[in-house]
Structures are given as structure tokens and as C-alpha cells.
mmCIF file of C-alpha atoms in Angstrom:
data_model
loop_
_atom_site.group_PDB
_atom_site.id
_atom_site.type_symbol
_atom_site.label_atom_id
_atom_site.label_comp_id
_atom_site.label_asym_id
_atom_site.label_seq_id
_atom_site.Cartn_x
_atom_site.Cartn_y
_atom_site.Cartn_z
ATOM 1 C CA UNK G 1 107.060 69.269 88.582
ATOM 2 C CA UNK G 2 105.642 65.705 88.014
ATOM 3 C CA UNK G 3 108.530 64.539 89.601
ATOM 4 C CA UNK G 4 108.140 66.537 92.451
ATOM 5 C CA UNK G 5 104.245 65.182 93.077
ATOM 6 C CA UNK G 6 105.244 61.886 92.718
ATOM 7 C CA UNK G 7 107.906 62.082 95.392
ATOM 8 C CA UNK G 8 106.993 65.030 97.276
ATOM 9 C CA UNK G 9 103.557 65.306 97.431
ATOM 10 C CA UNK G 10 104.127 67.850 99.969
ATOM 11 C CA UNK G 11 106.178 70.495 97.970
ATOM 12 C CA UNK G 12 103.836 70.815 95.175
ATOM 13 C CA UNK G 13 102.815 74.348 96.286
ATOM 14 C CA UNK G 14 106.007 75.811 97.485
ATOM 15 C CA UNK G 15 107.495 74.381 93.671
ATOM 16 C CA UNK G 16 104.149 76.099 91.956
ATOM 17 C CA UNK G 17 105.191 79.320 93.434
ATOM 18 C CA UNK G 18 108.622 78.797 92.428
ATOM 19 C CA UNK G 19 107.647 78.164 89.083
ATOM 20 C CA UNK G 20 105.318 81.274 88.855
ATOM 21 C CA UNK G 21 107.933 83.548 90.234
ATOM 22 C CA UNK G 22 110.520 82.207 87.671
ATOM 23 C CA UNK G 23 107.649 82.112 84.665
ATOM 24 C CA UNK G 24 105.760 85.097 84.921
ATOM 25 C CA UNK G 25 107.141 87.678 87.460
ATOM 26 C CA UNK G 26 107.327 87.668 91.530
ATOM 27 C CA UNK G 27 104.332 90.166 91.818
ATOM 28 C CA UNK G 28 102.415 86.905 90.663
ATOM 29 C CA UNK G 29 103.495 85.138 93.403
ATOM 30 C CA UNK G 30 103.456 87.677 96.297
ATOM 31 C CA UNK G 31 100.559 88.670 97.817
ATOM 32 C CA UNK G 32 101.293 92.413 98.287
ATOM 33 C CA UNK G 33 99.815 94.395 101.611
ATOM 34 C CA UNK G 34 96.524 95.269 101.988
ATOM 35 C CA UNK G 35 95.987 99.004 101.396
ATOM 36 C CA UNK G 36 92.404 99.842 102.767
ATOM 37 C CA UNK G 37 93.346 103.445 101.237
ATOM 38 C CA UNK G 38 93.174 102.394 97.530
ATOM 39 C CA UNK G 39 89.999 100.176 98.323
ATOM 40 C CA UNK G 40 87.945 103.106 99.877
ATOM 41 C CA UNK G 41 89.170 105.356 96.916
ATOM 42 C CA UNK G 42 87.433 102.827 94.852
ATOM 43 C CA UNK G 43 84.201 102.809 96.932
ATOM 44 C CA UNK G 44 81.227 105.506 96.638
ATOM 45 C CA UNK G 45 77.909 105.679 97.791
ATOM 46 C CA UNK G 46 76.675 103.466 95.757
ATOM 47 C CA UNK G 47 79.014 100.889 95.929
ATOM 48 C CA UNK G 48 79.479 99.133 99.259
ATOM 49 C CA UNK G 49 82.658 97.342 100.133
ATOM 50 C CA UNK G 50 81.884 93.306 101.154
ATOM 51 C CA UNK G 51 84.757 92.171 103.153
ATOM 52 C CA UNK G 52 84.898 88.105 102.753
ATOM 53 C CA UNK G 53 85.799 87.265 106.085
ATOM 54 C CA UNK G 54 89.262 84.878 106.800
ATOM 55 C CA UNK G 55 90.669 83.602 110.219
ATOM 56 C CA UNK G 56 93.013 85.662 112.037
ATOM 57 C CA UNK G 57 92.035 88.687 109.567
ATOM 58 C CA UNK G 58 89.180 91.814 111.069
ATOM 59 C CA UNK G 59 88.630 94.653 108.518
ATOM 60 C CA UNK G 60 86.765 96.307 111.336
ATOM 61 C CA UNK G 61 90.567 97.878 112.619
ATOM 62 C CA UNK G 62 91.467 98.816 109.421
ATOM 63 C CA UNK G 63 87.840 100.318 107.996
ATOM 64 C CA UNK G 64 88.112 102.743 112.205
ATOM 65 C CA UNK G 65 91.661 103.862 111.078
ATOM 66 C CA UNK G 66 90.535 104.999 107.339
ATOM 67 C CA UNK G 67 87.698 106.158 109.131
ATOM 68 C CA UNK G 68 89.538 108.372 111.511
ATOM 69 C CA UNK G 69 91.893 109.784 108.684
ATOM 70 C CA UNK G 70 88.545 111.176 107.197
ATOM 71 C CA UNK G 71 86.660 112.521 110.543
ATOM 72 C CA UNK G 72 83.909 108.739 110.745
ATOM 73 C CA UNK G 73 84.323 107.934 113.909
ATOM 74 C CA UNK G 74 81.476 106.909 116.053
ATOM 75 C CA UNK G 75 82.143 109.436 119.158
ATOM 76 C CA UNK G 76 81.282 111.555 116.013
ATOM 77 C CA UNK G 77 78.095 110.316 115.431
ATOM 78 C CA UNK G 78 79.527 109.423 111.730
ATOM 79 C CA UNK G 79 80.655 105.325 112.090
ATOM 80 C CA UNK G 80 77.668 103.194 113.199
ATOM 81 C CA UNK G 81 79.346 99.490 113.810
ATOM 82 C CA UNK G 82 76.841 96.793 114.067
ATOM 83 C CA UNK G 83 77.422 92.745 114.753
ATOM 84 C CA UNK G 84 74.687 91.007 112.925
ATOM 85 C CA UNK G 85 72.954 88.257 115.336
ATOM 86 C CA UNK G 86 69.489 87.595 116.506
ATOM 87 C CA UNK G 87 66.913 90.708 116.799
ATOM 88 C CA UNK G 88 69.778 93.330 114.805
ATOM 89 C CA UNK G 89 67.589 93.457 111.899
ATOM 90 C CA UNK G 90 65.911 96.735 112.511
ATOM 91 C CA UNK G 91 68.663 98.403 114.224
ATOM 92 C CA UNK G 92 70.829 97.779 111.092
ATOM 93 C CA UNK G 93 67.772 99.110 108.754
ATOM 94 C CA UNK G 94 67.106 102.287 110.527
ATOM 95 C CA UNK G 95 71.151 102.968 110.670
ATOM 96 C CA UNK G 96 71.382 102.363 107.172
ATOM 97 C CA UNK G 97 68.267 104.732 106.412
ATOM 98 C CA UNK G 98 69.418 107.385 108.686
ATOM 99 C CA UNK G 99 73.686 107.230 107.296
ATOM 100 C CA UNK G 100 72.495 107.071 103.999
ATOM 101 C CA UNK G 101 70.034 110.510 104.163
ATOM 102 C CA UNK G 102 72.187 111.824 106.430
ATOM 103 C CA UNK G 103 75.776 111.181 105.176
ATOM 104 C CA UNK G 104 78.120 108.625 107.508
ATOM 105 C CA UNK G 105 79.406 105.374 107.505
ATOM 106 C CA UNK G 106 77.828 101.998 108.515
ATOM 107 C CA UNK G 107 79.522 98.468 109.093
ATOM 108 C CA UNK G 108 77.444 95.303 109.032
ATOM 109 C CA UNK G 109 79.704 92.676 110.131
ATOM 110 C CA UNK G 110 78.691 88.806 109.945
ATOM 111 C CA UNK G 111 75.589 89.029 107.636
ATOM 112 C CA UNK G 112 76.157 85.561 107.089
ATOM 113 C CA UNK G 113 74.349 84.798 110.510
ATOM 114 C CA UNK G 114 70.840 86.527 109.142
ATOM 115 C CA UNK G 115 70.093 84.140 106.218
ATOM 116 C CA UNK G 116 66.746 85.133 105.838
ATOM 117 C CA UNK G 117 67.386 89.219 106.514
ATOM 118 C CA UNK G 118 69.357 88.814 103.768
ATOM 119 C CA UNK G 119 66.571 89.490 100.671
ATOM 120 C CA UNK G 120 65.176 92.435 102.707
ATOM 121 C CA UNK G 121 68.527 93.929 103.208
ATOM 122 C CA UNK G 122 69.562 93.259 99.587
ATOM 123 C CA UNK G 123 66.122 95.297 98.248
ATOM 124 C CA UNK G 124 67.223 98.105 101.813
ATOM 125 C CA UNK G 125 70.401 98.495 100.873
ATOM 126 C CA UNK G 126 69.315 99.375 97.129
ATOM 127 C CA UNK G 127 67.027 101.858 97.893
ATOM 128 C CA UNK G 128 69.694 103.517 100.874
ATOM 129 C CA UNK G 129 72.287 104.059 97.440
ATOM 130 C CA UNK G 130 69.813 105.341 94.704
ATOM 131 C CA UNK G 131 70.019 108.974 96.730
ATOM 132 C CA UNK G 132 72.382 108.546 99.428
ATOM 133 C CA UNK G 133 74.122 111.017 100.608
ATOM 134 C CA UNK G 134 77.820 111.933 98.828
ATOM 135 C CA UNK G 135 79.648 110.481 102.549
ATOM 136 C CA UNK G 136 77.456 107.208 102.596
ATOM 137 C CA UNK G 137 79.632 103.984 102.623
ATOM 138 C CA UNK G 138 78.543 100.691 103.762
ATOM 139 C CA UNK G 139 81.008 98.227 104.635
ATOM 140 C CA UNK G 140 79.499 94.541 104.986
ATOM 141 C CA UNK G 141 81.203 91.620 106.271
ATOM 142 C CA UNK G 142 80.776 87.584 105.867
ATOM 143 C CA UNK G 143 82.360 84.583 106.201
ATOM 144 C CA UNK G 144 82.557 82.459 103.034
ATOM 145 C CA UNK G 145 80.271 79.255 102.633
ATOM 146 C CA UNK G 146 82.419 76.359 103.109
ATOM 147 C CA UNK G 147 80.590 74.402 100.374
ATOM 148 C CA UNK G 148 80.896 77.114 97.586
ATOM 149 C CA UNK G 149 77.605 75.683 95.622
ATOM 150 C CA UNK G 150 75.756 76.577 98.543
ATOM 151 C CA UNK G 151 75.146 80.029 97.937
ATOM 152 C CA UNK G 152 73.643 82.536 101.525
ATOM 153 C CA UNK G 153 74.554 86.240 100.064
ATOM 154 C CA UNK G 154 72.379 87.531 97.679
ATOM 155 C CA UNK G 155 73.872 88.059 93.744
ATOM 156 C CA UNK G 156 72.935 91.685 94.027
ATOM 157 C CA UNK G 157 74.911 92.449 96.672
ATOM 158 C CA UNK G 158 77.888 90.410 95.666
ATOM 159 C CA UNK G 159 77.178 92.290 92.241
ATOM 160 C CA UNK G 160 77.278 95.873 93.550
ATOM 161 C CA UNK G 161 79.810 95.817 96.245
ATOM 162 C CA UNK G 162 83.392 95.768 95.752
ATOM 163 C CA UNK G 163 84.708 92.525 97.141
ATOM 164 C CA UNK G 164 87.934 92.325 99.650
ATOM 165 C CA UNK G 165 89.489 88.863 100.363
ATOM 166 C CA UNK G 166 92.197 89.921 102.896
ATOM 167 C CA UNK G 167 93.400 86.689 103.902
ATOM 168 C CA UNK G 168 96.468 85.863 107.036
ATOM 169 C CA UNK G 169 99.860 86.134 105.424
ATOM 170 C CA UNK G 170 100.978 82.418 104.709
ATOM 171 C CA UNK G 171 104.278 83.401 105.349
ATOM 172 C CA UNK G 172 107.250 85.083 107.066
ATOM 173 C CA UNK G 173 108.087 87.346 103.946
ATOM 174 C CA UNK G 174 104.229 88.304 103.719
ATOM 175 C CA UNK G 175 103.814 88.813 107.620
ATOM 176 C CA UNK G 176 106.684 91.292 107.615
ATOM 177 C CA UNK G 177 105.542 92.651 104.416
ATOM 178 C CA UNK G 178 102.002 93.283 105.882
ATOM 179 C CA UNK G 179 103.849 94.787 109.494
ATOM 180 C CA UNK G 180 105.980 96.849 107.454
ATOM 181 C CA UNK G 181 103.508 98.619 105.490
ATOM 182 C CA UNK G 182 101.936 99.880 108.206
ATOM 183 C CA UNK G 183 104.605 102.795 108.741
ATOM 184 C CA UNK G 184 105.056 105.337 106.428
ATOM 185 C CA UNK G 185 107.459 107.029 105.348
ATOM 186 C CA UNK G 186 107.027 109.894 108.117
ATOM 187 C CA UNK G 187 106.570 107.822 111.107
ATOM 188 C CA UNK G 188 110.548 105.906 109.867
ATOM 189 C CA UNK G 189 111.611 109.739 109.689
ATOM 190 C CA UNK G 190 110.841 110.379 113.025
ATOM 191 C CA UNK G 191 112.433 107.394 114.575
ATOM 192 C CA UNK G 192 115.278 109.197 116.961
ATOM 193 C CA UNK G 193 117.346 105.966 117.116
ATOM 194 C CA UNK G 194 120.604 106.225 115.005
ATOM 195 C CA UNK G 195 120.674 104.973 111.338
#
């Protein structure tokens, strides 16, 4: 691998991930498809899901289809969606009061944007979990600080949320990986072209 650095500088990573693979096992290696399924499973009302955000990647498609699956949708009156930006702070606090007494889901995407909401959300959002309803989920979004000792979200929400880093397949394996496990088995099973 030294040799490779000092004449290809540029095939360091590809020979890293060979050398994983042959090391310590291919599921190293891979980055397996994202399976919002097993990460709501994980979630409960007091435990928010943070998505950090990652271009070419929206969790808000995939949170709307678990959603539907379960009967949160907003034509419902279950799924409250709300872009953080300038004068959203008290929309997003009375949502969160009302889905957490009241039972439903709320997504708070780009909370990055309200830097100094942030402390007054962190102390909202603890309150909204110590008796929230059994269907309360909260489902925040943010963009990670490009200078990672720069720090905008609060520790305590980091702290109690489960963190999702869904980043863009790097490559053509993953992409059709990701594509692929969008069908299950059922859907294939219906197909009415031939084998």
C-alpha cells in the first residue's frame, strides 16, 4: 500500500477498500441500503431521529413512505412537515406541543438555519417527550458543520436522538444496491414479464 501512495496517490482509497474487503469481510466495505423500516423500529417517543443531511440524499421521501405504511400522512392531520427558516420558530413549537399531546408525527428539516432557536428547541423538545403521546416521533434534519470543531446543534439533542448519516452511493454497485432494495419481494412477484 506504500507503494501504491507513492505512485498512485490517486488509488489509495479504491486499494483501502480492497484491502478491507480482503482483511476483514465485504460487509466492511459495502455500505448496505438504507432501511428507514429498521431505523423507525428503533425510534419511540422519546427518542427523535436526527437525519445529518448529505447532497443528493432527502429523508423527507423516505420518513412520507414509512409514514404512509403506518396511516401519518398529513391529509390525515397526523405528519406536520416544517422547513426551518426565518419566523418558523413558533409554528414548529406549537406543532411539536400539539403532536406530542396529541399523538402524530413532526419533521423539522434544516434546523441548522435557526442557530439561536436551537437552545429553546433543545429545552421544547425535552419537555414534548417526558409525556408524549405513544405515536409521537420527531424527525429533525441538518446539514453537518463543515468545520467539525465548530459545533451549532445542541449535545442534548445529538445525545437523545438516534442519528442517520444516509449519504449518495459512491458507486455503481451501491446505486443499484440502493435502487434495488426498493422492491420487495411482492412487487418482483407480480412483474407479468417472462422470467
Amino acid at each position: 500500500m506504500l507503494i501504491i501512495r507513492v505512485l498512485r496517490p490517486d488509488r489509495v482509497p479504491s486499494a483501502i477498500t480492497d484491502f478491507v474487503k480482503e482483511t476483514l469481510g465485504a460487509e466492511y466495505a459495502e455500505q448496505p441500503a438504507f432501511d428507514m423500516e429498521a431505523v423507525f423500529q428503533e425510534s419511540s417517543p422519546t427518542t427523535p431521529i436526527f437525519f445529518v443531511l448529505f447532497p443528493g440524499v432527502d429523508p423527507t421521501k423516505d420518513v412520507e413512505r414509512i409514514g404512509d405504511k403506518y396511516g401519518f400522512t398529513e391529509e390525515a392531520g397526523k405528519f406536520k412537515n416544517i422547513s426551518m427558516g426565518q419566523g418558523q420558530e413558533e409554528i414548529a413549537e406549537a406543532a411539536l406541543e400539539n403532536v406530542a399531546k396529541n399523538g402524530g408525527w413532526i419533521m423539522l428539516q434544516n434546523v441548522h438555519l435557526m442557530q439561536s432557536w436551537l437552545k429553546r428547541f433543545e429545552r421544547k423538545l425535552e419537555l414534548c417527550c417526558e409525556g408524549a403521546h405513544d405515536d409521537f416521533r420527531c424527525f429533525i434534519s441538518a446539514e453537518p458543520e463543515p468545520d467539525p470543531t465548530i459545533k451549532t446543534i445542541p449535545e442534548g439533542i445529538l445525545q437523545s436522538c438516534i442519528k442517520v448519516a444516509n449519504e449518495a452511493p459512491q458507486d455503481l454497485k451501491s446505486n443499484l444496491r440502493r435502487a434495488y432494495a426498493n422492491f420487495n419481494q411482492p412487487l418482483l412477484d407480480s412483474s407479468t414479464k417472462p422470467d
